[in-house]
Amino acid sequence: MAPEKRFLELWGIQADLAYGSAVLQWDQETYMPPEGAEARGKILATLAEIKHAKMVSSELKDAIEAAAEVAEAGSELEAQVLEARRIVEREAKIPAALAKALAEAESAGLVAWQNARKEADFALFRDSLAETVKLNQEKAAALAPDGNAYDAMLDLYEAGTTEAQLVPMFEELGATLAPMIQAVKDSGVVVDESPAQGHFDPVKQQEFTSMVAARMGYRFEGGRLDKTTHPFCTTFGSGDVRITWRYQEDDIRPALYGVMHEAGHGLYEQGVGPDVRTPIGNATGLGMHESQSRLWENMVGRSESFWEWAMPHFIAAFPDKQGLTPAAMQPALNTCRPSLIRVEADEATYNLHVAARFEIERKLFAGKVAVDDLPELWDQTYEDLLGVRATSASDGVLQDIHWAMGAFGYFPTYTIGNLICAQLFESAKAKLGDLDAMFREGEFAPLLGWLRENVHQHGKRYPTHKLVEMATGKPLSAGPLLDHLTGMANRVYGVPVAAK
Ligand code: ZN
């Protein structure tokens, strides 16, 4: 068999095992009955063990190297080989027993977290979290024996990202956002949020948000929307990209912006160019992924021009809102108010939620704090950065699913995504002209087309920073995001935009 064919055939098995596990995980979070948890944990652990064994086998290694010999410089095959080699080398550093223990701990952690969150009792999650942290510290030590443990975690989600790069990035954001948030507070302006509140029938919410997702270009023929505690997007193949949602009966925002967010992720997955069973057949990194979801959620979904198209549909679904104008809706969608829950945070304070988790994770992986310290450290960090303190652990340390799943080092990709999102949107505007005029007509295809051409189609051919430069002509910077946020605070709260 030709070396290229052999290599891609073996890699396809890796992809199938990953997508198979993803189906089971999707089911675990949507339809699985509670008593199925134990068996599900075993199945996932077995699949993880098989996948690991096949990935570090000499069979795959030899196939990669044989393909490397025939790959021409700059070819797609070369990109496939380099990415496969990077993944296999990383995997080979993790002992099989550790990989299995991690999969089991993460499955158990998910169940414990769901329970603890429901009961608002950190003690119910404490032991399984301690085990997950310990195993991930072992994993970090295996991946980077001489390096920084937290860098090893960050690298899993955004290749090459380091703690040392992120510290100044969060400092730059904080330097503008902290005084801006203070100025908003001092302005005394209280936003009327009633346009986004009221009573919204869940069935109508599902119809309305699905209609918006379809209009964005999310293909339901190759996707679906299901209810879950913590919304996510998952892919089993190019024709099966699923999203999940949750709703609040008294507020349209969690459902609408949750669905627009996940559909933004879904559009990326539905548009990846290279075959999804190959090493480069997926998103380039989590930061770029998040940029796609935030772009649709924030840049599109919170704009007045979007609402000029959406309002008649909104009123048709919720006749109580008869007479509401897009302009009257605007402030409620662009608030700046420190709050407790990250996934429901406004755009302006969102990055401080991420900064809080970054601070806590750094300390945890540097061994400066213990798992038992986390609830208090969480509350204190929130008080320091956002000026708010949770009265229930469910709104504090237990709010996110990530640690239960062993995803340490994941949160910073949310803020990297926000930076990329603002920069991409600025470039799309410069290239496509009057996007607002298009949004008013419900025309989102030109924007999607630009994203397909400049981001989606490339899959994982290029690293994040290179792709950002190719798409926007500039290296990634905080400027466009800060311009966007300070502009918003100016419009809604009359806060003067600081001179540069
Ligand atoms: Zn996301």
PDB file of N, CA and C and ligand atoms in Angstrom, residues 231 261-262 265 289-290 293-294 350 410 414, ligand 1:
ATOM      1  N   PRO A 231     -24.130  24.225  27.839  1.00  0.00           N
ATOM      2  CA  PRO A 231     -24.146  24.112  26.373  1.00  0.00           C
ATOM      3  C   PRO A 231     -22.765  23.854  25.746  1.00  0.00           C
ATOM      4  N   HIS A 261     -24.005  31.304  19.989  1.00  0.00           N
ATOM      5  CA  HIS A 261     -22.632  30.954  20.319  1.00  0.00           C
ATOM      6  C   HIS A 261     -22.289  29.542  19.809  1.00  0.00           C
ATOM      7  N   GLU A 262     -23.113  28.582  20.195  1.00  0.00           N
ATOM      8  CA  GLU A 262     -22.806  27.197  19.805  1.00  0.00           C
ATOM      9  C   GLU A 262     -22.957  27.002  18.295  1.00  0.00           C
ATOM     10  N   HIS A 265     -19.773  27.977  16.707  1.00  0.00           N
ATOM     11  CA  HIS A 265     -18.823  26.847  16.735  1.00  0.00           C
ATOM     12  C   HIS A 265     -19.185  25.842  15.650  1.00  0.00           C
ATOM     13  N   HIS A 289     -11.488  28.642  17.595  1.00  0.00           N
ATOM     14  CA  HIS A 289     -12.844  28.112  17.687  1.00  0.00           C
ATOM     15  C   HIS A 289     -13.744  29.104  18.417  1.00  0.00           C
ATOM     16  N   GLU A 290     -13.244  29.593  19.553  1.00  0.00           N
ATOM     17  CA  GLU A 290     -14.039  30.512  20.355  1.00  0.00           C
ATOM     18  C   GLU A 290     -14.265  31.838  19.617  1.00  0.00           C
ATOM     19  N   SER A 293     -17.506  31.491  17.657  1.00  0.00           N
ATOM     20  CA  SER A 293     -18.746  31.543  18.431  1.00  0.00           C
ATOM     21  C   SER A 293     -19.013  32.959  18.939  1.00  0.00           C
ATOM     22  N   ARG A 294     -17.977  33.628  19.410  1.00  0.00           N
ATOM     23  CA  ARG A 294     -18.162  34.979  19.952  1.00  0.00           C
ATOM     24  C   ARG A 294     -18.511  35.974  18.848  1.00  0.00           C
ATOM     25  N   TYR A 350     -16.725  39.814  30.858  1.00  0.00           N
ATOM     26  CA  TYR A 350     -16.453  38.395  30.594  1.00  0.00           C
ATOM     27  C   TYR A 350     -14.972  38.029  30.771  1.00  0.00           C
ATOM     28  N   TYR A 410      -7.695  25.508  29.872  1.00  0.00           N
ATOM     29  CA  TYR A 410      -8.664  25.691  28.785  1.00  0.00           C
ATOM     30  C   TYR A 410      -9.224  27.114  28.780  1.00  0.00           C
ATOM     31  N   TYR A 414     -10.701  31.238  25.907  1.00  0.00           N
ATOM     32  CA  TYR A 414     -11.902  32.065  25.729  1.00  0.00           C
ATOM     33  C   TYR A 414     -11.512  33.517  25.452  1.00  0.00           C
TER      34      TYR A 414
HETATM   35 ZN    ZN B   1     -17.557  28.440  23.102  1.00  0.00          ZN
END
